[in-house]
PDB file of C-alpha atoms in Angstrom:
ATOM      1  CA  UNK S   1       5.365   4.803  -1.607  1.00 89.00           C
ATOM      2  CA  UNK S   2       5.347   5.736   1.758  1.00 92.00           C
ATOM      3  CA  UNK S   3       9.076   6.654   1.820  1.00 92.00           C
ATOM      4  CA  UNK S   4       8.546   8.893  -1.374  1.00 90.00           C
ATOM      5  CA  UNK S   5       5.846  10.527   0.203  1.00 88.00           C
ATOM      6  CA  UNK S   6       7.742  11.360   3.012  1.00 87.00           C
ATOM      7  CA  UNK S   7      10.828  12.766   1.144  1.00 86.00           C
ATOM      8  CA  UNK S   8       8.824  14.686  -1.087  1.00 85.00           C
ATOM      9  CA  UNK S   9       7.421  16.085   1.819  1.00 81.00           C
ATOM     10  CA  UNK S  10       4.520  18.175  -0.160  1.00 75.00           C
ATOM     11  CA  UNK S  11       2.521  18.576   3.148  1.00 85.00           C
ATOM     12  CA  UNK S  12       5.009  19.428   5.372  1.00 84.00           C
ATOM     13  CA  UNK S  13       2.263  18.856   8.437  1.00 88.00           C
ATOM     14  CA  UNK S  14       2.212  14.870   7.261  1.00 89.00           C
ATOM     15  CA  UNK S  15       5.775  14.546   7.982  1.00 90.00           C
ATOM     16  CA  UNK S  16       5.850  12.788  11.487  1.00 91.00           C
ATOM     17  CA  UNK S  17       2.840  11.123  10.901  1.00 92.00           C
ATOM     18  CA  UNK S  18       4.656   9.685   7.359  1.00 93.00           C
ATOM     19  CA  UNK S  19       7.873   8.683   9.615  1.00 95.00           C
ATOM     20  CA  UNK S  20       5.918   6.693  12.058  1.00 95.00           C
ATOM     21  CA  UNK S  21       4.058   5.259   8.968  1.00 96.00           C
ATOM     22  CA  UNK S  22       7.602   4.959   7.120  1.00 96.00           C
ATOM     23  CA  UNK S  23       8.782   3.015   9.891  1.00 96.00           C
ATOM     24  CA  UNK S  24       6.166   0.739  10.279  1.00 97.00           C
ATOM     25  CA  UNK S  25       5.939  -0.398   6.631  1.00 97.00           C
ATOM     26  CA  UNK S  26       9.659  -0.961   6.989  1.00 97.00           C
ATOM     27  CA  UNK S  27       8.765  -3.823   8.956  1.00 97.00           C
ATOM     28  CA  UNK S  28       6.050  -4.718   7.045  1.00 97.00           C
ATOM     29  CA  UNK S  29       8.547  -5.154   3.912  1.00 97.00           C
ATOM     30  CA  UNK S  30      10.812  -7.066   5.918  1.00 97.00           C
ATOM     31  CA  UNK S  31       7.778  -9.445   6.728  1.00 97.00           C
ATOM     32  CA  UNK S  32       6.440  -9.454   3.121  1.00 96.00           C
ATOM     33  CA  UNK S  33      10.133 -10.041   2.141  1.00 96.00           C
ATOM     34  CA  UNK S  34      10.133 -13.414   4.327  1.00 96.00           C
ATOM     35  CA  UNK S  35       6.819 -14.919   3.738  1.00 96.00           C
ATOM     36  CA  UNK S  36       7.720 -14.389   0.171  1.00 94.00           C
ATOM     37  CA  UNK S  37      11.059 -16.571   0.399  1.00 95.00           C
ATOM     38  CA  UNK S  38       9.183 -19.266   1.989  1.00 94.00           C
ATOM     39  CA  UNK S  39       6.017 -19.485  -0.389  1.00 90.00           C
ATOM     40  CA  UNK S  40       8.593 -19.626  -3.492  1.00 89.00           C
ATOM     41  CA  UNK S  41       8.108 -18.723  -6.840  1.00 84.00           C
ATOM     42  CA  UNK S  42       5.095 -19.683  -8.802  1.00 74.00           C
ATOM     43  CA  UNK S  43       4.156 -21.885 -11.085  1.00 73.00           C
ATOM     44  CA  UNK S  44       4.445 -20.156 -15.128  1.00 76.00           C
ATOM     45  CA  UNK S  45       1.152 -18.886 -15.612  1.00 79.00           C
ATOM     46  CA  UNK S  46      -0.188 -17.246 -19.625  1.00 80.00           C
ATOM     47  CA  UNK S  47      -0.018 -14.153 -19.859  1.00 80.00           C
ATOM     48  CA  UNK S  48       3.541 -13.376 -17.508  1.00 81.00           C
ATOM     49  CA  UNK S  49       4.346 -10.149 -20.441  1.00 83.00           C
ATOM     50  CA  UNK S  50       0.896  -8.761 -19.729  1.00 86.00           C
ATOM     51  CA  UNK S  51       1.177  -9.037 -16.106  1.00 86.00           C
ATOM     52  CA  UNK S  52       4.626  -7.515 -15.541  1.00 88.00           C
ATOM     53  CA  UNK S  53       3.183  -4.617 -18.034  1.00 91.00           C
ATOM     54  CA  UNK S  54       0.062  -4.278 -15.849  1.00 91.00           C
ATOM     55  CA  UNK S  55       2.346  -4.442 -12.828  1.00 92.00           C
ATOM     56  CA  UNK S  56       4.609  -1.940 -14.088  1.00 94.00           C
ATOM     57  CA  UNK S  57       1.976   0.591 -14.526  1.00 94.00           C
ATOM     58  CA  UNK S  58       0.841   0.228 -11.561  1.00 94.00           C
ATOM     59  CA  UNK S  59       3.925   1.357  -9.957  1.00 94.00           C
ATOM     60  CA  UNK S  60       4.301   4.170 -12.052  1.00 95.00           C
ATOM     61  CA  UNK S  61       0.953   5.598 -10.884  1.00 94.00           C
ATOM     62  CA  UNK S  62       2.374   4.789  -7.584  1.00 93.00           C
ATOM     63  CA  UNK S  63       5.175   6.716  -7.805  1.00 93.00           C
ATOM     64  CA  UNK S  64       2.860   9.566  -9.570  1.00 93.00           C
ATOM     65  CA  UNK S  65       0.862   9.729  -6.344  1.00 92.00           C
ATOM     66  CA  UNK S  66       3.399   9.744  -3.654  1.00 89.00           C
ATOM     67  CA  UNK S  67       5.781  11.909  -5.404  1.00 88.00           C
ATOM     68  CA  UNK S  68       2.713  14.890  -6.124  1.00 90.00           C
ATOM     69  CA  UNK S  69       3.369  18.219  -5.238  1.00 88.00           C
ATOM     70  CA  UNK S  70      -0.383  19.028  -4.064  1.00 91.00           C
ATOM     71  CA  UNK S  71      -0.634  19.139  -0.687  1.00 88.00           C
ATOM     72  CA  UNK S  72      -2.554  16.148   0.188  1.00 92.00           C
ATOM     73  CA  UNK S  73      -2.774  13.326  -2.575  1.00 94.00           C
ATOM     74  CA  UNK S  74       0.181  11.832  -1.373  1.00 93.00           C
ATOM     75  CA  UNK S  75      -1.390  12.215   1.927  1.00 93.00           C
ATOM     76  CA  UNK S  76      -4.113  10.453   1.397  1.00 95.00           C
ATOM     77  CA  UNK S  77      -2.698   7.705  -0.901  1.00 96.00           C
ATOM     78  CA  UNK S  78      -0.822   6.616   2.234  1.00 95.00           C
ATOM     79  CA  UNK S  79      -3.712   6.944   4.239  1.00 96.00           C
ATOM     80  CA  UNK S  80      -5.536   4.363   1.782  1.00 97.00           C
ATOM     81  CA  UNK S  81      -2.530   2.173   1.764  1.00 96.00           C
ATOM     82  CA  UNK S  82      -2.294   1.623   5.516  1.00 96.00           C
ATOM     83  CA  UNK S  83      -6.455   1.432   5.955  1.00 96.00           C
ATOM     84  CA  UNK S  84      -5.762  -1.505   3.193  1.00 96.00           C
ATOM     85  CA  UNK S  85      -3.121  -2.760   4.188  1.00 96.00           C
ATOM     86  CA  UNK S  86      -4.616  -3.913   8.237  1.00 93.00           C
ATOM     87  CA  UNK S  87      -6.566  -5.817   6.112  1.00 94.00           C
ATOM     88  CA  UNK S  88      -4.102  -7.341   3.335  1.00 95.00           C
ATOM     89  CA  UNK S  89      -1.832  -8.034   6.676  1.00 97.00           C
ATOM     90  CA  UNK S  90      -4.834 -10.389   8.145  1.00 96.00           C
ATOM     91  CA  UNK S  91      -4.281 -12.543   4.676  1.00 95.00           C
ATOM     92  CA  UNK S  92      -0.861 -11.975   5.041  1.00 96.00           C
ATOM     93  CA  UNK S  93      -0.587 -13.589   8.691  1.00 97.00           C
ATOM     94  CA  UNK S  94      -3.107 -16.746   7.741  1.00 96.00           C
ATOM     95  CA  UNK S  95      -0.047 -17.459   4.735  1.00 94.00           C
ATOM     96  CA  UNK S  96       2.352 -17.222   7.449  1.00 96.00           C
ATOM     97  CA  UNK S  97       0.863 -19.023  10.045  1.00 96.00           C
ATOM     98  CA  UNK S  98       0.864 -22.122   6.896  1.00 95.00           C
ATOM     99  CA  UNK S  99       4.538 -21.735   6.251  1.00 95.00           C
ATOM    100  CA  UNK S 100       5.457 -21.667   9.830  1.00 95.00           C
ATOM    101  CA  UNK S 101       6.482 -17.744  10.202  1.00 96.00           C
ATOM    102  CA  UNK S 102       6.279 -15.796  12.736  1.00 95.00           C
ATOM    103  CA  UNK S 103       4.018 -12.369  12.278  1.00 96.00           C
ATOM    104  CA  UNK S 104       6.009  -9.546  13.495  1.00 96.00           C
ATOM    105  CA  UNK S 105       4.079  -7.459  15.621  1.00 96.00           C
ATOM    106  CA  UNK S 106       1.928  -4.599  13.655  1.00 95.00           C
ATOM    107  CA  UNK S 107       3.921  -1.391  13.917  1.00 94.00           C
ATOM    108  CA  UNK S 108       1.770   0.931  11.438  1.00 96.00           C
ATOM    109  CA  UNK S 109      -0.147   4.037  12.853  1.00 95.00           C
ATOM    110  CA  UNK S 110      -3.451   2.427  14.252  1.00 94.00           C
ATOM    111  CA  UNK S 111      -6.691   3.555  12.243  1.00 93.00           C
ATOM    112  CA  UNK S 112      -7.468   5.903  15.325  1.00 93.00           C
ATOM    113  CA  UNK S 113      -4.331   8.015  15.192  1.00 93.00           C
ATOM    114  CA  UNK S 114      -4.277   8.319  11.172  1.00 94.00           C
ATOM    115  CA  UNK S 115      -8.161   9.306  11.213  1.00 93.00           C
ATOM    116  CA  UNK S 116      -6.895  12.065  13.634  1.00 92.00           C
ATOM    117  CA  UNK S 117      -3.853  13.110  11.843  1.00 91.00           C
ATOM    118  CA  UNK S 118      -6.082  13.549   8.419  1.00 92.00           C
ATOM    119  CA  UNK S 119      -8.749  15.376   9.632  1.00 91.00           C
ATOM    120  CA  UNK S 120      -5.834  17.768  11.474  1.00 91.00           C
ATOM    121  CA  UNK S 121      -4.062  17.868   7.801  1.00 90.00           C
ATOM    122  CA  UNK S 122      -7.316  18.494   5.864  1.00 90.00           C
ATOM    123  CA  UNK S 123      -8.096  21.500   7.299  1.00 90.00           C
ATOM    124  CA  UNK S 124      -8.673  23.184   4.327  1.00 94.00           C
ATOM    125  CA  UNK S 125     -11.725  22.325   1.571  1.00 96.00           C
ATOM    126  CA  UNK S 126      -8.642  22.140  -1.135  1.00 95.00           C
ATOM    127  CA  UNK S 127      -6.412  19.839   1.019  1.00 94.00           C
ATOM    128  CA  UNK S 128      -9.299  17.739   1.764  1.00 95.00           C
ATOM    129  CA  UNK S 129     -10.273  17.265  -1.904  1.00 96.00           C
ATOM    130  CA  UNK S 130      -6.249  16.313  -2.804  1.00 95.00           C
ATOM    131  CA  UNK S 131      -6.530  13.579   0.138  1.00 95.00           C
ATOM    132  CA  UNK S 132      -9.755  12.159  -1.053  1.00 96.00           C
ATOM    133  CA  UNK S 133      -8.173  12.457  -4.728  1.00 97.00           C
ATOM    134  CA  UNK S 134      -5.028  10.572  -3.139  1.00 96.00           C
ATOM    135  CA  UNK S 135      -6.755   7.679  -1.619  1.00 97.00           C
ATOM    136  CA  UNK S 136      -9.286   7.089  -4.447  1.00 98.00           C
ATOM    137  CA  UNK S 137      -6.294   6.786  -6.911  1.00 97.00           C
ATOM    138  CA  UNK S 138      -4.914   4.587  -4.457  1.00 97.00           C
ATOM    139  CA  UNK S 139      -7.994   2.124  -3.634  1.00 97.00           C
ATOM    140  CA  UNK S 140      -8.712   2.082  -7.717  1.00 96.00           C
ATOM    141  CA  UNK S 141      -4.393   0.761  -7.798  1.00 96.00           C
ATOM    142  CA  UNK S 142      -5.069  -1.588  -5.555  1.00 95.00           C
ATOM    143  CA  UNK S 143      -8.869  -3.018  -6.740  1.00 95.00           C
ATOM    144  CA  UNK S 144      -6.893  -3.184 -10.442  1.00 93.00           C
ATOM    145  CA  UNK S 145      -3.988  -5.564  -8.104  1.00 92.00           C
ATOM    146  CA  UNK S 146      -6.580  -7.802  -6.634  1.00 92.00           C
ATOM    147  CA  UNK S 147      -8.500  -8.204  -9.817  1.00 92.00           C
ATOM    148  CA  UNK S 148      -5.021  -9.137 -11.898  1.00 91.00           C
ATOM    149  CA  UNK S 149      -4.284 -11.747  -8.832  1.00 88.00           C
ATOM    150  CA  UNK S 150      -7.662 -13.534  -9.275  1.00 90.00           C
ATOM    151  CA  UNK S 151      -7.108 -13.472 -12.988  1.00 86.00           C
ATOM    152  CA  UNK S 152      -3.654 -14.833 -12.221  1.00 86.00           C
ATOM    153  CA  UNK S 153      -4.786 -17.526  -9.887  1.00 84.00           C
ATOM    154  CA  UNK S 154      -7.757 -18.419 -12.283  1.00 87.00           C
ATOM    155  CA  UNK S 155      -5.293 -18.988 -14.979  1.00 83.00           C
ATOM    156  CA  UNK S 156      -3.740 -21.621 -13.584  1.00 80.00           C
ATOM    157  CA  UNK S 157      -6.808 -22.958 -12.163  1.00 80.00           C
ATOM    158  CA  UNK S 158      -6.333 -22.340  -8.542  1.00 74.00           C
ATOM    159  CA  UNK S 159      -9.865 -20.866  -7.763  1.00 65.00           C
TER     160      UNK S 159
END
C-alpha cells in the first residue's frame, strides 16, 4: 500500500516521508515474511471461500485508497497503517520471540516525525479532510481484518 502510495505520488509533498515509510515496511515484510514460514500453515478452518472473498476485498479497497488521486487519502491511509502497525508489530514480536526469531529492529517513521509530516501536508481544510477520509477507510479495513481473525480463530475453537 505504501509503495502504491508512493508511486502514485498524488501529494507530491508526502513523497520523502512515503520513501522513508516505503523503506521501513520493506523490512517489516521481510519480517512478516519469516515469522510466517516458521508458524506454518493453519489448520482447515469452515468457511476458507468466504474468507479469501472477504480478504480479497479488502485488498481491493486497499489498493482504492493508496492508488487515489486526492491529495491526501492515500496520505493518511499510510499514516493509519504505520500508527497500527507499532502496535500489530508488539503482537508480532511476542509470536517471534515463541518461534525463536529474531525482531529486526523497527525502521518505520516514529509517531513523532509522521505527526509532524501530516500536520505540514494538511495544510489546507480540503487536504486535511482527504487524510482523515484516508485513515478512517483504513482503520475501518483493518477493524473488518481483526474481526474476520477472531471469527477465524473461534472457528476452530482457539479462543
Amino acid at each position: 500500500m505504501i509503495d502504491d502510495a508512493l508511486l502514485r505520488g498524488a501529494q507530491l509533498a508526502s513523497l520523502p516521508w512515503l520513501e522513508t515509510a516505503a523503506t521501513g515496511f520493506a523490512i517489516e515484510r521481510g519480517y512478516l515474511a519469516q515469522l510466517t514460514a516458521a508458524v506454518g500453515p493453519l489448520p482447515s478452518t469452515p468457511g476458507q471461500a468466504a474468507t479469501e472473498a472477504a480478504l480479497a476485498g479488502v485488498r481491493n479497497a486497499l489498493e482504492i485508497l493508496s492508488g487515489s488521486e486526492r491529495a491526501g487519502c492515500a496520505t493518511g491511509a499510510v499514516a493509519a497503517l504505520l500508527h497500527d502497525w507499532a502496535v500489530t508489530r508488539d503482537v508480532l514480536d511476542l509470536a517471534a520471540t515463541r518461534f525463536g526469531i529474531v525482531a529486526p529492529p523497527r525502521a518505520l517513521p516514529p509517531a513523532d516525525v509522521s505527526a509532524k509530516a501530516l500536520a505540514t501536508l494538511g495544510a489546507t481544510p480540503g487536504t486535511r479532510r482527504a487524510i482523515t477520509f484516508g485513515a478512517q477507510q483504513l482503520y475501518a479495513q483493518h477493524r473488518g481484518l481483526w474481526s474476520l481473525l477472531e471469527a477465524r480463530a473461534s472457528a476452530r475453537g482457539d479462543l
